[in-house]
């Protein structure tokens, strides 16, 4: 869950993490900073009965359908985090807190010594010595500010209405647009570390620093300290959960002889809270009535708007044309709000989703993006695919994706970027499947490719019903050895990411708790592993740090 206690103090390593749960009994969840899909033991046992065989949903028991719908819900969360631009930025931003600051952190150890948290140390020195300390703290301030920009971006993107007031009171918070732009720059740096895609954020000869300074001096809303935070109707967390829940319900209610109405689902507790928040905002903003059924055109349009909202195009993969509009261009909640308001002015779209087809997806998306001044989603997807022609390194990366024999250099970044490209490659041809998978997986709309698309984009990592830990998913088209090597190398970096974030932001001593990762967890072994991972990169041990009170 996302929770921040105190003012300007990061005490909990999971404050800006998000856990996406499938339903009120928490029979499934996806963890954003661990990249794990989890199911309850009951649902694991039920889903495993399906055994990757062609599924005839009409023949399944209600228990199996419910279990698979939960599995679909959490798989949609995986798709959101690896197959949308908003999710790619969210996932890679966690990795960027280490990658983007490595050189500065090494230099800080050499010049300032080992201080934890770095944020608390710089605050203390500045209070004690004033502006005379700015020169010696330059690198440390850069690291802290970069890390905090990412933390603030996550909170603003996921929970703007809940966190905006708190953020506006923080001395380290500059402005919403500032945090988004810095976060995008760090993420784009990670992508460029894998392949020179030529996807510079900017369309003009203006650096990040100069553009931010100009907008600050011109008092451009969202880019100067004290600027008001414009709140969208909902945040990205509500959009993600609403999208996943309504897709889940479209599957679980597909073959009921007497399906309940949507209103009764709200009354009986099947729809509530964060699962309902975005849909109710959609109905309010579009001036729409509650639909009767889960497969109504209203629900189909809601899911299409969710898909458009979480897939901004400016910055990644297209260049920024207007810095002043950047925040509204890429913020998922703002995009969702604008698309809904556009529907209000184009009421014919309320009943436009009939066949759940590609043609309908493209036609409706085109009308909405033209009306709001956003890019057509197909143009954004095509721009990513064009990376393959511009960057020879990506040809090698996609060969690594095909075999799972990844180059160990920046390996987690390579995994995410390659899966993102693979997802978009299929979405270019079948955007309707990824927008309405519950409709296609149940065969309500025939699609020969549906099963292949589903199996090709299952989550990489999950838990097991009968034991603790994280495990790689077996895949018939990759060797077990390659899968296991990828898994070990990917999670071999988790200690470094976690400990680096703790070093920069979190009060108190280092916490080496990785029981979530290992089946037969050994704390002494975890301590040794964490120390060794840290020493290999930074040349010091965790016990070398002075804990700043």
Coordinates of C-alpha atoms in Angstrom, one line a residue:
X1 CA 0.0 0.0 0.0
X2 CA 1.0 3.6 -0.3
X3 CA 1.4 5.4 2.9
X4 CA 3.6 8.3 4.1
X5 CA 3.8 9.3 7.7
X6 CA 5.5 12.3 9.1
X7 CA 6.6 15.4 7.2
X8 CA 9.5 15.1 4.8
X9 CA 10.8 11.9 6.4
X10 CA 11.0 8.5 4.7
X11 CA 10.8 5.8 7.4
X12 CA 9.2 3.0 5.3
X13 CA 10.9 1.6 2.3
X14 CA 7.4 0.9 0.7
X15 CA 5.9 4.4 1.0
X16 CA 5.7 5.1 -2.7
X17 CA 5.3 1.5 -3.7
X18 CA 1.9 0.3 -4.8
X19 CA 0.2 -3.0 -4.3
X20 CA -2.5 -3.8 -6.8
X21 CA -5.0 -6.3 -5.4
X22 CA -7.5 -8.3 -7.3
X23 CA -10.5 -8.2 -5.0
X24 CA -11.7 -7.6 -1.5
X25 CA -10.5 -11.0 -0.2
X26 CA -7.0 -10.3 -1.6
X27 CA -6.8 -13.5 -3.6
X28 CA -4.2 -11.9 -5.8
X29 CA -1.9 -8.9 -6.0
X30 CA 0.9 -7.3 -8.1
X31 CA 3.8 -5.6 -6.3
X32 CA 5.3 -2.7 -8.3
X33 CA 8.8 -2.6 -6.7
X34 CA 9.2 -6.4 -6.6
X35 CA 7.6 -7.1 -10.0
X36 CA 5.8 -10.2 -8.7
X37 CA 2.3 -11.5 -9.4
X38 CA 0.9 -13.3 -6.4
X39 CA -2.1 -15.5 -6.0
X40 CA -3.7 -17.1 -2.9
X41 CA -3.0 -20.8 -2.4
X42 CA -6.6 -21.5 -3.3
X43 CA -6.4 -19.7 -6.6
X44 CA -3.1 -21.2 -7.4
X45 CA -4.5 -24.7 -6.9
X46 CA -7.5 -23.9 -9.1
X47 CA -5.6 -22.1 -11.9
X48 CA -3.0 -24.9 -12.1
X49 CA -5.8 -27.3 -12.9
X50 CA -6.1 -25.6 -16.3
X51 CA -2.5 -26.5 -17.0
X52 CA -2.1 -24.2 -20.0
X53 CA -4.6 -26.2 -22.1
X54 CA -7.1 -24.5 -24.4
X55 CA -9.8 -23.2 -22.0
X56 CA -13.4 -23.7 -22.7
X57 CA -14.9 -21.2 -20.2
X58 CA -18.5 -22.3 -20.8
X59 CA -17.5 -25.8 -19.4
X60 CA -15.6 -24.6 -16.3
X61 CA -17.0 -24.6 -12.7
X62 CA -17.8 -21.2 -11.1
X63 CA -14.8 -21.7 -8.8
X64 CA -12.4 -22.1 -11.7
X65 CA -13.9 -19.2 -13.6
X66 CA -13.5 -17.0 -10.5
X67 CA -9.9 -18.1 -10.0
X68 CA -9.0 -17.5 -13.6
X69 CA -10.6 -14.0 -13.5
X70 CA -8.4 -13.1 -10.5
X71 CA -5.4 -14.4 -12.4
X72 CA -6.5 -12.2 -15.4
X73 CA -6.9 -9.2 -13.1
X74 CA -3.3 -9.5 -11.8
X75 CA -2.0 -10.2 -15.3
X76 CA -3.6 -7.0 -16.5
X77 CA -1.6 -5.3 -13.7
X78 CA 1.6 -6.9 -15.2
X79 CA 0.5 -5.6 -18.6
X80 CA 0.0 -2.1 -17.2
X81 CA 3.5 -2.1 -15.7
X82 CA 5.4 -3.6 -18.7
X83 CA 3.0 -2.8 -21.6
X84 CA 2.0 0.8 -21.2
X85 CA 4.2 3.9 -21.2
X86 CA 2.9 5.1 -17.8
X87 CA 3.8 1.7 -16.4
X88 CA 7.2 1.5 -18.0
X89 CA 8.1 4.9 -16.5
X90 CA 6.7 3.7 -13.1
X91 CA 8.7 0.4 -13.2
X92 CA 11.9 1.9 -14.5
X93 CA 11.8 4.9 -12.1
X94 CA 12.6 2.5 -9.2
X95 CA 15.6 1.2 -11.1
X96 CA 16.6 4.7 -12.0
X97 CA 17.1 5.7 -8.4
X98 CA 20.2 3.5 -8.4
X99 CA 21.4 3.6 -12.1
X100 CA 21.1 7.4 -12.5
X101 CA 23.0 8.2 -9.4
X102 CA 25.8 5.5 -9.4
X103 CA 28.7 7.8 -10.3
X104 CA 27.6 10.5 -7.9
X105 CA 27.1 8.1 -5.1
X106 CA 30.6 6.6 -5.5
X107 CA 32.1 10.1 -5.5
X108 CA 30.0 11.0 -2.3
X109 CA 31.6 8.1 -0.5
X110 CA 35.1 9.3 -1.5
X111 CA 34.5 12.9 -0.5
X112 CA 31.8 13.0 2.3
X113 CA 32.1 9.5 3.6
X114 CA 29.4 7.0 4.4
X115 CA 26.3 8.8 5.8
X116 CA 22.8 7.4 6.0
X117 CA 20.3 8.7 5.1
X118 CA 21.9 11.0 2.6
X119 CA 18.8 13.2 2.7
X120 CA 19.0 13.6 6.5
X121 CA 22.8 14.3 6.3
X122 CA 22.4 17.1 3.7
X123 CA 19.6 18.7 5.6
X124 CA 21.6 18.8 8.8
X125 CA 24.7 20.3 7.1
X126 CA 22.7 22.9 5.4
X127 CA 20.9 23.9 8.6
X128 CA 24.2 24.1 10.4
X129 CA 26.4 25.7 7.8
X130 CA 24.0 27.5 5.5
X131 CA 24.7 28.4 1.9
X132 CA 28.5 28.0 2.4
X133 CA 27.9 24.2 2.4
X134 CA 26.2 24.2 -1.1
X135 CA 29.5 23.6 -3.0
X136 CA 30.6 20.5 -1.0
X137 CA 27.1 19.1 -1.0
X138 CA 26.4 19.6 -4.7
X139 CA 26.6 15.9 -5.7
X140 CA 24.7 14.8 -2.6
X141 CA 22.0 17.4 -3.3
X142 CA 21.7 16.2 -6.9
X143 CA 21.3 12.6 -5.8
X144 CA 18.7 13.4 -3.1
X145 CA 16.7 15.7 -5.4
X146 CA 16.7 13.1 -8.2
X147 CA 15.5 10.4 -5.8
X148 CA 12.8 12.6 -4.3
X149 CA 11.6 13.8 -7.7
X150 CA 10.9 10.1 -8.5
X151 CA 9.2 9.6 -5.1
X152 CA 7.1 12.7 -5.6
X153 CA 6.3 11.7 -9.2
X154 CA 5.0 8.3 -8.1
X155 CA 2.7 9.9 -5.4
X156 CA 1.4 12.5 -7.8
X157 CA 0.8 10.0 -10.6
X158 CA -0.8 7.3 -8.5
X159 CA -2.7 9.2 -5.8
X160 CA -2.8 12.9 -6.7
X161 CA -6.0 13.8 -4.7
X162 CA -4.8 12.0 -1.6
X163 CA -1.2 13.3 -1.6
X164 CA -1.1 16.7 -3.3
X165 CA -1.7 18.7 -0.1
X166 CA 1.0 16.8 1.8
X167 CA 3.5 17.2 -1.0
X168 CA 2.8 21.0 -1.3
X169 CA 4.0 21.4 2.3
X170 CA 7.4 19.6 1.7
X171 CA 10.5 21.8 1.5
X172 CA 12.0 19.4 -1.1
X173 CA 9.0 19.5 -3.4
X174 CA 9.6 21.8 -6.3
X175 CA 6.5 21.4 -8.6
X176 CA 4.5 18.6 -10.3
X177 CA 5.7 19.3 -13.8
X178 CA 9.3 19.5 -12.6
X179 CA 9.1 16.1 -10.9
X180 CA 7.5 14.5 -14.0
X181 CA 10.1 15.9 -16.4
X182 CA 13.1 14.9 -14.2
X183 CA 11.6 11.4 -13.8
X184 CA 11.1 11.0 -17.5
X185 CA 14.6 12.2 -18.2
X186 CA 16.1 9.6 -15.8
X187 CA 13.9 6.8 -17.3
X188 CA 14.9 7.8 -20.8
X189 CA 18.5 7.7 -19.7
X190 CA 18.0 4.1 -18.7
X191 CA 16.4 3.2 -22.1
X192 CA 19.3 4.9 -23.9
X193 CA 21.7 2.8 -21.8
X194 CA 20.3 -0.3 -23.4
X195 CA 20.0 1.1 -27.0
X196 CA 20.5 4.4 -28.7
X197 CA 16.9 4.8 -29.8
X198 CA 17.4 8.5 -30.6
X199 CA 14.4 9.3 -28.5
X200 CA 15.7 12.5 -26.9
X201 CA 12.9 14.0 -24.9
X202 CA 13.2 17.4 -26.6
X203 CA 12.3 18.6 -30.0
X204 CA 14.2 21.9 -29.6
X205 CA 17.8 22.7 -28.8
X206 CA 17.0 23.2 -25.1
X207 CA 18.4 21.2 -22.2
X208 CA 16.4 19.9 -19.3
X209 CA 18.1 22.5 -17.0
X210 CA 17.5 25.4 -19.3
X211 CA 13.9 24.5 -20.0
X212 CA 13.1 24.1 -16.3
X213 CA 14.8 27.3 -15.5
X214 CA 12.9 29.2 -18.2
X215 CA 9.6 27.9 -17.1
X216 CA 10.4 28.6 -13.5
X217 CA 11.3 32.2 -14.3
X218 CA 8.2 32.6 -16.5
X219 CA 6.0 31.2 -13.7
X220 CA 4.6 28.4 -15.9
X221 CA 2.0 26.5 -13.9
X222 CA 3.4 23.2 -12.6
X223 CA 7.0 24.2 -13.0
X224 CA 7.8 26.7 -10.2
X225 CA 8.0 26.3 -6.5
X226 CA 4.6 27.0 -4.9
X227 CA 2.7 26.4 -8.1
X228 CA -0.8 25.1 -7.5
X229 CA -1.2 21.4 -8.2
X230 CA -4.0 20.8 -10.7
X231 CA -5.9 17.8 -9.6
X232 CA -7.4 15.3 -12.1
X233 CA -10.7 13.5 -11.4
X234 CA -8.7 10.3 -10.4
X235 CA -5.2 9.1 -10.2
X236 CA -3.3 6.3 -12.0
X237 CA -3.9 3.8 -9.2
X238 CA -7.7 4.1 -9.5
X239 CA -7.4 3.8 -13.3
X240 CA -5.2 0.7 -13.1
X241 CA -7.5 -0.9 -10.6
X242 CA -10.7 0.1 -12.4
X243 CA -9.4 -1.2 -15.7
X244 CA -8.3 -4.5 -14.2
X245 CA -11.5 -5.1 -12.2
X246 CA -13.9 -4.4 -15.0
X247 CA -11.9 -6.7 -17.4
X248 CA -12.0 -9.3 -14.6
X249 CA -15.8 -9.0 -14.3
X250 CA -16.3 -9.2 -18.1
X251 CA -14.7 -12.6 -18.0
X252 CA -16.2 -13.9 -14.8
X253 CA -19.8 -13.0 -15.8
X254 CA -19.5 -14.0 -19.4
X255 CA -21.5 -17.3 -19.1
X256 CA -23.8 -16.7 -16.2
X257 CA -27.4 -17.6 -17.3
X258 CA -28.7 -14.7 -15.2
X259 CA -25.9 -12.2 -14.8
X260 CA -26.3 -9.5 -12.1
X261 CA -26.7 -5.9 -13.1
X262 CA -23.8 -3.6 -12.5
X263 CA -25.9 -1.7 -9.9
X264 CA -26.4 -4.9 -8.0
X265 CA -22.6 -5.6 -8.1
X266 CA -22.1 -2.2 -6.4
X267 CA -24.8 -3.1 -3.8
X268 CA -23.4 -6.5 -3.0
X269 CA -19.8 -5.3 -2.6
X270 CA -18.3 -6.7 -5.8
X271 CA -17.6 -3.1 -6.9
X272 CA -16.4 -0.6 -4.3
X273 CA -13.7 1.8 -3.3
X274 CA -10.7 2.0 -5.6
X275 CA -12.1 -0.6 -8.0
X276 CA -15.1 1.7 -8.6
X277 CA -13.5 5.1 -8.3
X278 CA -12.5 5.6 -11.9
X279 CA -15.7 4.2 -13.3
X280 CA -17.9 6.5 -11.2
X281 CA -15.7 9.5 -12.3
X282 CA -16.2 8.4 -15.9
X283 CA -20.0 8.2 -15.5
X284 CA -20.0 11.6 -13.8
X285 CA -17.8 13.4 -16.3
X286 CA -19.4 11.9 -19.4
X287 CA -22.9 12.4 -18.0
X288 CA -23.7 8.8 -18.5
X289 CA -26.2 6.5 -16.7
X290 CA -25.3 3.4 -14.9
X291 CA -25.3 0.6 -17.5
X292 CA -27.2 -2.6 -17.0
X293 CA -24.6 -5.2 -18.0
X294 CA -20.9 -5.6 -17.7
X295 CA -20.6 -6.1 -21.5
X296 CA -22.5 -2.9 -22.3
X297 CA -21.0 -0.2 -24.7
X298 CA -20.6 2.0 -21.7
X299 CA -18.2 -0.4 -20.0
X300 CA -16.4 -1.0 -23.4
X301 CA -15.9 2.8 -23.7
X302 CA -14.6 3.1 -20.2
X303 CA -12.0 0.4 -20.8
X304 CA -10.9 2.1 -24.0
X305 CA -10.5 5.4 -22.2
X306 CA -8.4 3.7 -19.4
X307 CA -6.2 2.3 -22.2
X308 CA -5.7 5.7 -23.8
X309 CA -5.1 7.4 -20.4
X310 CA -2.3 5.1 -19.3
X311 CA -0.5 5.3 -22.6
X312 CA 0.8 8.8 -23.0
X313 CA 3.2 9.3 -26.0
X314 CA 5.1 12.5 -25.3
X315 CA 8.6 12.1 -23.9
X316 CA 8.4 8.4 -24.5
X317 CA 8.3 7.5 -27.3
X318 CA 7.7 10.8 -29.1
X319 CA 9.6 14.1 -28.5
X320 CA 8.1 16.8 -26.3
X321 CA 6.6 19.5 -28.5
X322 CA 5.4 21.8 -25.7
X323 CA 7.2 21.8 -22.4
X324 CA 4.4 23.9 -20.9
X325 CA 1.9 21.2 -21.8
X326 CA 4.1 18.2 -20.8
X327 CA 2.3 17.5 -17.5
X328 CA -1.1 17.4 -19.0
X329 CA 0.2 15.4 -21.9
X330 CA 1.6 12.5 -19.8
X331 CA -0.3 12.5 -16.5
X332 CA -2.7 9.5 -16.7
X333 CA -5.3 11.1 -14.4
X334 CA -5.4 14.3 -16.5
X335 CA -5.6 12.4 -19.7
X336 CA -8.5 10.2 -18.3
X337 CA -10.3 13.4 -17.2
X338 CA -9.9 15.1 -20.6
X339 CA -11.0 12.0 -22.6
X340 CA -14.1 11.7 -20.4
X341 CA -15.0 15.4 -20.9
X342 CA -14.6 14.9 -24.6
X343 CA -17.2 12.1 -24.6
X344 CA -19.6 14.5 -22.9
X345 CA -19.3 16.7 -26.0
X346 CA -19.5 13.7 -28.4
X347 CA -22.4 11.7 -27.0
X348 CA -22.5 9.4 -30.0
X349 CA -19.4 7.7 -28.6
X350 CA -21.4 6.5 -25.6
X351 CA -22.8 3.6 -27.7
X352 CA -20.0 3.2 -30.1
X353 CA -18.5 0.0 -28.7
X354 CA -20.6 -2.7 -30.2
X355 CA -18.3 -5.3 -31.7
X356 CA -15.3 -4.7 -29.5
X357 CA -13.3 -4.7 -32.7
X358 CA -10.0 -3.2 -33.9
X359 CA -11.9 -0.9 -36.2
X360 CA -14.0 0.4 -33.3
X361 CA -10.9 0.8 -31.1
X362 CA -9.0 2.8 -33.8
X363 CA -12.1 4.9 -34.8
X364 CA -13.0 5.9 -31.2
X365 CA -9.4 6.5 -30.1
X366 CA -8.9 8.7 -33.2
X367 CA -12.0 10.8 -32.4
X368 CA -11.0 11.2 -28.7
X369 CA -7.3 12.1 -29.4
X370 CA -8.2 14.6 -32.1
X371 CA -10.7 16.2 -29.8
X372 CA -8.3 16.5 -26.9
X373 CA -5.1 17.3 -28.9
X374 CA -3.3 14.1 -28.0
X375 CA -1.5 11.7 -30.2
X376 CA -3.3 8.8 -31.8
X377 CA -2.3 5.7 -29.8
X378 CA -1.4 3.8 -33.0
X379 CA 1.2 6.6 -33.8
X380 CA 2.7 6.1 -30.4
X381 CA 2.9 2.3 -30.8
X382 CA 4.3 2.7 -34.3
X383 CA 7.0 5.0 -32.9
X384 CA 8.2 2.3 -30.5
X385 CA 8.3 -0.3 -33.3
X386 CA 10.3 2.2 -35.4
X387 CA 13.0 2.1 -32.7
X388 CA 13.8 -1.3 -34.0
X389 CA 14.9 0.2 -37.4
X390 CA 16.8 3.1 -35.8
X391 CA 18.7 1.2 -33.1
X392 CA 20.7 -1.9 -34.2
X393 CA 21.3 -2.7 -30.5
X394 CA 17.5 -3.4 -30.2
X395 CA 17.8 -6.2 -32.8
X396 CA 20.2 -7.9 -30.4
X397 CA 18.0 -7.1 -27.4
X398 CA 14.9 -8.7 -29.1
X399 CA 17.0 -11.8 -29.8
X400 CA 17.7 -11.9 -26.1
X401 CA 14.0 -11.6 -25.5
X402 CA 13.4 -14.5 -27.8
X403 CA 15.8 -16.8 -26.0
X404 CA 15.8 -15.2 -22.5
X405 CA 19.6 -15.3 -22.8
X406 CA 20.1 -11.7 -21.6
X407 CA 23.3 -9.7 -21.5
X408 CA 24.0 -9.2 -17.8
X409 CA 24.8 -5.5 -18.3
X410 CA 21.8 -3.5 -17.1
X411 CA 19.9 -6.7 -17.2
X412 CA 16.6 -5.7 -15.4
X413 CA 16.4 -2.6 -17.7
X414 CA 16.9 -4.9 -20.8
X415 CA 14.2 -7.2 -19.6
X416 CA 11.6 -4.4 -19.2
X417 CA 12.5 -2.6 -22.4
X418 CA 12.4 -5.8 -24.5
X419 CA 9.0 -6.9 -23.0
X420 CA 7.6 -3.4 -23.6
X421 CA 8.6 -3.5 -27.2
X422 CA 7.3 -7.1 -27.6
X423 CA 4.0 -6.0 -26.1
X424 CA 3.6 -3.0 -28.3
X425 CA 4.6 -5.2 -31.4
X426 CA 1.5 -7.3 -30.7
X427 CA -0.7 -4.4 -29.7
X428 CA 0.0 -2.7 -33.0
X429 CA -1.9 -5.5 -34.7
X430 CA -4.4 -6.4 -31.9
X431 CA -5.1 -3.3 -29.8
X432 CA -8.6 -4.6 -29.2
X433 CA -7.4 -7.7 -27.5
X434 CA -5.4 -5.8 -24.9
X435 CA -8.2 -3.3 -24.4
X436 CA -10.9 -5.9 -23.9
X437 CA -9.2 -9.3 -23.0
X438 CA -12.1 -10.5 -20.9
X439 CA -14.3 -10.4 -24.0
X440 CA -11.8 -12.3 -26.2
X441 CA -10.4 -14.9 -23.8
X442 CA -13.9 -16.2 -23.2
X443 CA -14.7 -16.4 -26.9
X444 CA -17.5 -13.9 -26.8
X445 CA -15.7 -12.4 -29.8
X446 CA -13.9 -15.0 -31.9
X447 CA -10.1 -14.4 -32.3
X448 CA -7.8 -17.2 -33.3
X449 CA -4.8 -15.3 -31.9
X450 CA -6.3 -14.8 -28.4
X451 CA -4.7 -17.8 -26.8
X452 CA -1.3 -17.1 -28.3
X453 CA -1.4 -13.4 -27.2
X454 CA -2.4 -14.4 -23.7
X455 CA 0.4 -17.0 -23.3
X456 CA 3.0 -14.8 -24.8
X457 CA 2.5 -12.0 -22.3
X458 CA 2.0 -13.8 -19.0
X459 CA 3.9 -12.3 -16.1
X460 CA 7.6 -13.2 -15.7
X461 CA 7.6 -13.9 -12.0
X462 CA 5.1 -15.2 -9.5
X463 CA 4.7 -16.9 -6.1
X464 CA 3.6 -20.5 -5.6
X465 CA 0.6 -21.7 -3.7
X466 CA 2.5 -24.1 -1.5
X467 CA 5.6 -22.2 -0.6
X468 CA 7.1 -18.8 0.0
X469 CA 9.4 -16.9 -2.4
X470 CA 9.4 -15.7 -6.0
X471 CA 9.7 -18.0 -8.9
X472 CA 10.2 -17.7 -12.7
X473 CA 7.4 -18.8 -14.9
X474 CA 8.2 -21.8 -17.1
X475 CA 7.8 -21.2 -20.8
X476 CA 7.7 -23.9 -23.4
X477 CA 9.5 -21.7 -26.0
X478 CA 12.5 -21.0 -23.7
X479 CA 14.9 -23.3 -22.1
X480 CA 14.6 -23.9 -18.4
X481 CA 18.3 -23.0 -18.0
X482 CA 17.9 -19.6 -19.7
X483 CA 14.8 -18.8 -17.7
X484 CA 16.5 -19.6 -14.4
X485 CA 19.7 -17.7 -15.3
X486 CA 17.5 -14.7 -16.2
X487 CA 15.6 -15.0 -13.0
X488 CA 18.8 -15.2 -10.8
X489 CA 20.4 -12.2 -12.5
X490 CA 17.3 -10.1 -12.4
X491 CA 16.7 -10.6 -8.7
X492 CA 20.4 -10.6 -7.9
X493 CA 20.1 -6.8 -8.3
X494 CA 17.2 -6.4 -6.0
X495 CA 19.3 -5.9 -2.9
X496 CA 21.3 -3.1 -4.6
X497 CA 18.1 -1.2 -5.7
X498 CA 16.5 -1.5 -2.2
X499 CA 19.7 -0.6 -0.3
X500 CA 20.5 2.3 -2.5
X501 CA 17.0 3.8 -2.0
X502 CA 17.4 3.2 1.8
X503 CA 20.8 4.9 1.8
X504 CA 19.4 8.0 0.1
X505 CA 16.0 8.4 1.7
X506 CA 15.2 6.1 4.7
X507 CA 16.0 6.9 8.3
X508 CA 17.7 4.4 10.6
X509 CA 20.0 1.5 10.0
X510 CA 19.8 -0.6 6.8
X511 CA 17.1 -3.2 6.8
X512 CA 18.0 -6.4 5.1
X513 CA 14.7 -8.2 4.8
X514 CA 14.3 -10.3 1.7
X515 CA 12.1 -13.0 3.0
X516 CA 9.6 -12.2 0.3
X517 CA 12.2 -13.4 -2.3
X518 CA 13.4 -16.7 -1.0
X519 CA 11.8 -20.1 -0.3
X520 CA 14.1 -21.2 2.4
X521 CA 15.0 -17.8 3.9
X522 CA 18.1 -17.5 5.9
X523 CA 18.7 -14.1 7.5
X524 CA 22.4 -14.5 7.9
X525 CA 22.7 -15.5 4.3
X526 CA 20.6 -12.5 3.3
X527 CA 22.9 -10.2 5.2
X528 CA 25.9 -11.6 3.5
X529 CA 24.3 -11.3 0.1
X530 CA 23.2 -7.7 0.6
X531 CA 26.6 -6.7 1.9
X532 CA 28.3 -8.4 -1.0
X533 CA 26.0 -6.8 -3.6
X534 CA 26.6 -3.4 -2.1
X535 CA 30.4 -3.8 -1.8
X536 CA 30.7 -4.9 -5.4
X537 CA 29.2 -1.6 -6.6
X538 CA 30.2 1.0 -4.0
X539 CA 33.3 -0.6 -2.4
X540 CA 32.0 -0.3 1.2
X541 CA 30.0 -2.4 3.5
X542 CA 26.7 -1.5 5.2
X543 CA 28.3 -1.4 8.6
X544 CA 30.7 1.3 7.4
X545 CA 27.8 3.8 7.4
X546 CA 27.3 6.4 10.1
X547 CA 23.6 6.6 10.9
X548 CA 22.4 10.2 10.9
X549 CA 19.9 10.8 13.7

